[in-house]
Amino acid sequence: MKKILLSAIVAWFAIGAASAQDQGNWAVGPRIGIYTHAGTEGAIFGIGAIGRYSITDKWRVEPGITALCEKGCSVDINADLQYQFRIARVWSIYPAVGVSGNDIGGWSFGVNIGAGTDFTITRRWDVSAGFKWMLQTAEHHKNPLVITIGTTYKF
């Protein structure tokens, strides 16, 4: 009985160590985006940077900042929590929820709901694409849908 219990404990730790292989990893990179339905004339182009931190092998947090190119200088600051589904060795998809604050026509805060995908190009580089709907508090502009594409370098 002791051998079975010891074997079960060793197997449990081995599975846990194998499933946590991405935990603690960082990634950073540039990202561009189109803010559609933002309540201004036409779509707004944005360019910025993101960081990613893997909490576990499935969960990660992604803070980001984007400079919005419109009449004046605007900024979007956000942080999303993502859950990754590995479809293949080099491809994953994820739903995302988060919070954001931006000054498209005045400061507004809200909640992000979206999804995205990552493609591994090399051991250190990924290409990602995604979209999210930003539910904002401001009455003077609509809730934008943001479409993004970018790359990340993994540490």
PDB file of C-alpha atoms in Angstrom:
ATOM      1  CA  MET A   1       0.000   0.000   0.000  1.00  0.00           C
ATOM      2  CA  LYS A   2       2.843   2.397   0.824  1.00  0.00           C
ATOM      3  CA  LYS A   3       4.469   1.765  -2.566  1.00  0.00           C
ATOM      4  CA  ILE A   4       1.202   2.491  -4.379  1.00  0.00           C
ATOM      5  CA  LEU A   5       0.688   5.700  -2.404  1.00  0.00           C
ATOM      6  CA  LEU A   6       4.304   6.794  -2.980  1.00  0.00           C
ATOM      7  CA  SER A   7       4.014   5.994  -6.714  1.00  0.00           C
ATOM      8  CA  ALA A   8       0.788   8.007  -6.942  1.00  0.00           C
ATOM      9  CA  ILE A   9       2.424  11.005  -5.232  1.00  0.00           C
ATOM     10  CA  VAL A  10       5.468  10.851  -7.541  1.00  0.00           C
ATOM     11  CA  ALA A  11       3.187  10.582 -10.600  1.00  0.00           C
ATOM     12  CA  TRP A  12       1.133  13.549  -9.360  1.00  0.00           C
ATOM     13  CA  PHE A  13       4.245  15.736  -9.010  1.00  0.00           C
ATOM     14  CA  ALA A  14       5.577  14.622 -12.400  1.00  0.00           C
ATOM     15  CA  ILE A  15       2.298  15.580 -14.097  1.00  0.00           C
ATOM     16  CA  GLY A  16       2.279  18.914 -12.271  1.00  0.00           C
ATOM     17  CA  ALA A  17       5.862  19.689 -13.305  1.00  0.00           C
ATOM     18  CA  ALA A  18       5.155  18.816 -16.948  1.00  0.00           C
ATOM     19  CA  SER A  19       1.992  20.913 -17.098  1.00  0.00           C
ATOM     20  CA  ALA A  20       3.685  23.991 -15.577  1.00  0.00           C
ATOM     21  CA  GLN A  21       6.418  24.236 -18.193  1.00  0.00           C
ATOM     22  CA  ASP A  22       5.361  27.741 -19.317  1.00  0.00           C
ATOM     23  CA  GLN A  23       4.707  29.139 -15.845  1.00  0.00           C
ATOM     24  CA  GLY A  24       6.700  32.269 -15.076  1.00  0.00           C
ATOM     25  CA  ASN A  25       7.637  33.036 -18.686  1.00  0.00           C
ATOM     26  CA  TRP A  26       7.622  36.610 -19.967  1.00  0.00           C
ATOM     27  CA  ALA A  27       6.993  37.890 -23.475  1.00  0.00           C
ATOM     28  CA  VAL A  28       7.035  41.445 -24.864  1.00  0.00           C
ATOM     29  CA  GLY A  29       6.366  42.905 -28.265  1.00  0.00           C
ATOM     30  CA  PRO A  30       4.837  45.534 -30.531  1.00  0.00           C
ATOM     31  CA  ARG A  31       1.185  45.556 -31.555  1.00  0.00           C
ATOM     32  CA  ILE A  32      -0.963  47.554 -33.969  1.00  0.00           C
ATOM     33  CA  GLY A  33      -4.712  47.857 -33.828  1.00  0.00           C
ATOM     34  CA  ILE A  34      -7.777  49.329 -35.452  1.00  0.00           C
ATOM     35  CA  TYR A  35     -10.428  50.787 -33.125  1.00  0.00           C
ATOM     36  CA  THR A  36     -13.685  50.522 -35.072  1.00  0.00           C
ATOM     37  CA  HIS A  37     -17.029  51.952 -33.985  1.00  0.00           C
ATOM     38  CA  ALA A  38     -15.268  54.356 -31.619  1.00  0.00           C
ATOM     39  CA  GLY A  39     -17.773  57.179 -32.058  1.00  0.00           C
ATOM     40  CA  THR A  40     -15.416  59.399 -34.037  1.00  0.00           C
ATOM     41  CA  GLU A  41     -15.220  59.852 -37.782  1.00  0.00           C
ATOM     42  CA  GLY A  42     -13.911  56.546 -39.129  1.00  0.00           C
ATOM     43  CA  ALA A  43     -11.706  53.996 -37.434  1.00  0.00           C
ATOM     44  CA  ILE A  44      -8.777  54.932 -35.213  1.00  0.00           C
ATOM     45  CA  PHE A  45      -5.337  53.410 -35.810  1.00  0.00           C
ATOM     46  CA  GLY A  46      -3.238  52.527 -32.773  1.00  0.00           C
ATOM     47  CA  ILE A  47       0.338  51.423 -32.237  1.00  0.00           C
ATOM     48  CA  GLY A  48       1.705  50.170 -28.951  1.00  0.00           C
ATOM     49  CA  ALA A  49       3.374  47.496 -26.888  1.00  0.00           C
ATOM     50  CA  ILE A  50       2.274  44.552 -24.762  1.00  0.00           C
ATOM     51  CA  GLY A  51       3.794  42.359 -22.105  1.00  0.00           C
ATOM     52  CA  ARG A  52       2.713  38.834 -21.241  1.00  0.00           C
ATOM     53  CA  TYR A  53       3.295  36.874 -18.067  1.00  0.00           C
ATOM     54  CA  SER A  54       2.338  33.193 -17.784  1.00  0.00           C
ATOM     55  CA  ILE A  55       0.754  32.601 -14.382  1.00  0.00           C
ATOM     56  CA  THR A  56       0.377  28.881 -15.187  1.00  0.00           C
ATOM     57  CA  ASP A  57       0.710  26.887 -18.386  1.00  0.00           C
ATOM     58  CA  LYS A  58      -2.870  27.905 -19.355  1.00  0.00           C
ATOM     59  CA  TRP A  59      -3.443  31.287 -17.668  1.00  0.00           C
ATOM     60  CA  ARG A  60      -1.582  34.475 -18.537  1.00  0.00           C
ATOM     61  CA  VAL A  61      -1.977  38.210 -17.987  1.00  0.00           C
ATOM     62  CA  GLU A  62      -1.354  40.719 -20.775  1.00  0.00           C
ATOM     63  CA  PRO A  63      -0.972  44.419 -19.918  1.00  0.00           C
ATOM     64  CA  GLY A  64      -0.583  46.840 -22.793  1.00  0.00           C
ATOM     65  CA  ILE A  65      -0.422  50.478 -23.815  1.00  0.00           C
ATOM     66  CA  THR A  66      -1.425  51.877 -27.194  1.00  0.00           C
ATOM     67  CA  ALA A  67      -0.981  55.353 -28.663  1.00  0.00           C
ATOM     68  CA  LEU A  68      -4.090  56.206 -30.676  1.00  0.00           C
ATOM     69  CA  CYS A  69      -3.527  58.214 -33.852  1.00  0.00           C
ATOM     70  CA  GLU A  70      -6.443  60.604 -34.125  1.00  0.00           C
ATOM     71  CA  LYS A  71      -6.817  64.409 -34.114  1.00  0.00           C
ATOM     72  CA  GLY A  72      -5.043  64.737 -30.781  1.00  0.00           C
ATOM     73  CA  CYS A  73      -2.834  62.358 -28.898  1.00  0.00           C
ATOM     74  CA  SER A  74      -4.823  59.639 -27.173  1.00  0.00           C
ATOM     75  CA  VAL A  75      -3.798  56.611 -25.162  1.00  0.00           C
ATOM     76  CA  ASP A  76      -5.380  53.256 -24.298  1.00  0.00           C
ATOM     77  CA  ILE A  77      -4.114  51.374 -21.231  1.00  0.00           C
ATOM     78  CA  ASN A  78      -5.432  47.871 -20.630  1.00  0.00           C
ATOM     79  CA  ALA A  79      -4.803  44.541 -18.924  1.00  0.00           C
ATOM     80  CA  ASP A  80      -6.380  41.257 -19.995  1.00  0.00           C
ATOM     81  CA  LEU A  81      -6.503  37.799 -18.448  1.00  0.00           C
ATOM     82  CA  GLN A  82      -6.292  35.015 -21.046  1.00  0.00           C
ATOM     83  CA  TYR A  83      -6.854  31.245 -20.947  1.00  0.00           C
ATOM     84  CA  GLN A  84      -4.953  29.366 -23.662  1.00  0.00           C
ATOM     85  CA  PHE A  85      -6.252  26.333 -25.537  1.00  0.00           C
ATOM     86  CA  ARG A  86      -3.419  24.542 -27.369  1.00  0.00           C
ATOM     87  CA  ILE A  87      -4.815  23.432 -30.735  1.00  0.00           C
ATOM     88  CA  ALA A  88      -1.454  22.238 -32.064  1.00  0.00           C
ATOM     89  CA  ARG A  89       2.166  22.468 -30.944  1.00  0.00           C
ATOM     90  CA  VAL A  90       2.572  25.854 -32.687  1.00  0.00           C
ATOM     91  CA  TRP A  91      -0.975  27.203 -32.473  1.00  0.00           C
ATOM     92  CA  SER A  92      -3.202  28.290 -29.589  1.00  0.00           C
ATOM     93  CA  ILE A  93      -6.430  30.222 -29.178  1.00  0.00           C
ATOM     94  CA  TYR A  94      -7.643  32.103 -26.128  1.00  0.00           C
ATOM     95  CA  PRO A  95     -10.650  33.938 -24.728  1.00  0.00           C
ATOM     96  CA  ALA A  96      -9.804  37.121 -22.836  1.00  0.00           C
ATOM     97  CA  VAL A  97     -11.420  39.403 -20.261  1.00  0.00           C
ATOM     98  CA  GLY A  98      -9.902  42.514 -18.767  1.00  0.00           C
ATOM     99  CA  VAL A  99     -10.082  46.168 -17.867  1.00  0.00           C
ATOM    100  CA  SER A 100      -9.139  49.273 -19.825  1.00  0.00           C
ATOM    101  CA  GLY A 101      -8.938  53.028 -19.640  1.00  0.00           C
ATOM    102  CA  ASN A 102      -8.581  55.417 -22.560  1.00  0.00           C
ATOM    103  CA  ASP A 103      -9.086  59.018 -23.514  1.00  0.00           C
ATOM    104  CA  ILE A 104     -10.886  58.697 -26.853  1.00  0.00           C
ATOM    105  CA  GLY A 105     -12.791  61.975 -26.569  1.00  0.00           C
ATOM    106  CA  GLY A 106     -12.344  62.098 -22.765  1.00  0.00           C
ATOM    107  CA  TRP A 107     -11.314  59.584 -20.123  1.00  0.00           C
ATOM    108  CA  SER A 108     -13.360  56.431 -19.940  1.00  0.00           C
ATOM    109  CA  PHE A 109     -12.927  53.105 -18.163  1.00  0.00           C
ATOM    110  CA  GLY A 110     -14.447  49.759 -18.874  1.00  0.00           C
ATOM    111  CA  VAL A 111     -14.319  46.022 -19.372  1.00  0.00           C
ATOM    112  CA  ASN A 112     -12.790  44.108 -22.304  1.00  0.00           C
ATOM    113  CA  ILE A 113     -14.233  40.878 -23.727  1.00  0.00           C
ATOM    114  CA  GLY A 114     -12.487  39.180 -26.622  1.00  0.00           C
ATOM    115  CA  ALA A 115     -10.511  36.339 -28.139  1.00  0.00           C
ATOM    116  CA  GLY A 116      -7.306  35.782 -30.061  1.00  0.00           C
ATOM    117  CA  THR A 117      -4.809  33.355 -31.478  1.00  0.00           C
ATOM    118  CA  ASP A 118      -1.037  32.836 -31.309  1.00  0.00           C
ATOM    119  CA  PHE A 119       1.190  31.155 -33.888  1.00  0.00           C
ATOM    120  CA  THR A 120       4.706  30.124 -32.883  1.00  0.00           C
ATOM    121  CA  ILE A 121       7.154  31.128 -35.629  1.00  0.00           C
ATOM    122  CA  THR A 122      10.390  30.173 -33.850  1.00  0.00           C
ATOM    123  CA  ARG A 123      11.264  29.026 -30.342  1.00  0.00           C
ATOM    124  CA  ARG A 124      11.294  32.654 -29.143  1.00  0.00           C
ATOM    125  CA  TRP A 125       8.888  34.473 -31.521  1.00  0.00           C
ATOM    126  CA  ASP A 126       5.085  34.361 -31.803  1.00  0.00           C
ATOM    127  CA  VAL A 127       2.679  36.175 -34.102  1.00  0.00           C
ATOM    128  CA  SER A 128      -0.707  36.995 -32.595  1.00  0.00           C
ATOM    129  CA  ALA A 129      -4.025  38.345 -33.801  1.00  0.00           C
ATOM    130  CA  GLY A 130      -7.154  39.126 -31.861  1.00  0.00           C
ATOM    131  CA  PHE A 131     -10.211  41.227 -31.277  1.00  0.00           C
ATOM    132  CA  LYS A 132     -11.985  42.606 -28.234  1.00  0.00           C
ATOM    133  CA  TRP A 133     -15.054  44.599 -27.456  1.00  0.00           C
ATOM    134  CA  MET A 134     -14.448  47.420 -24.988  1.00  0.00           C
ATOM    135  CA  LEU A 135     -17.504  48.202 -22.844  1.00  0.00           C
ATOM    136  CA  GLN A 136     -16.785  51.789 -21.775  1.00  0.00           C
ATOM    137  CA  THR A 137     -18.354  54.104 -19.185  1.00  0.00           C
ATOM    138  CA  ALA A 138     -18.308  57.282 -21.301  1.00  0.00           C
ATOM    139  CA  GLU A 139     -21.606  58.521 -22.715  1.00  0.00           C
ATOM    140  CA  HIS A 140     -20.003  60.632 -25.464  1.00  0.00           C
ATOM    141  CA  HIS A 141     -18.542  57.739 -27.475  1.00  0.00           C
ATOM    142  CA  LYS A 142     -19.576  54.232 -28.386  1.00  0.00           C
ATOM    143  CA  ASN A 143     -17.977  50.991 -27.260  1.00  0.00           C
ATOM    144  CA  PRO A 144     -15.194  50.214 -29.754  1.00  0.00           C
ATOM    145  CA  LEU A 145     -14.370  46.855 -31.279  1.00  0.00           C
ATOM    146  CA  VAL A 146     -10.572  46.549 -31.451  1.00  0.00           C
ATOM    147  CA  ILE A 147      -8.837  44.337 -34.025  1.00  0.00           C
ATOM    148  CA  THR A 148      -5.123  43.743 -33.345  1.00  0.00           C
ATOM    149  CA  ILE A 149      -2.067  42.037 -34.784  1.00  0.00           C
ATOM    150  CA  GLY A 150       1.424  41.857 -33.302  1.00  0.00           C
ATOM    151  CA  THR A 151       4.481  39.848 -32.409  1.00  0.00           C
ATOM    152  CA  THR A 152       5.981  38.789 -29.098  1.00  0.00           C
ATOM    153  CA  TYR A 153       9.465  37.758 -28.051  1.00  0.00           C
ATOM    154  CA  LYS A 154       9.457  35.105 -25.313  1.00  0.00           C
ATOM    155  CA  PHE A 155      12.104  35.128 -22.545  1.00  0.00           C
TER     156      PHE A 155
END
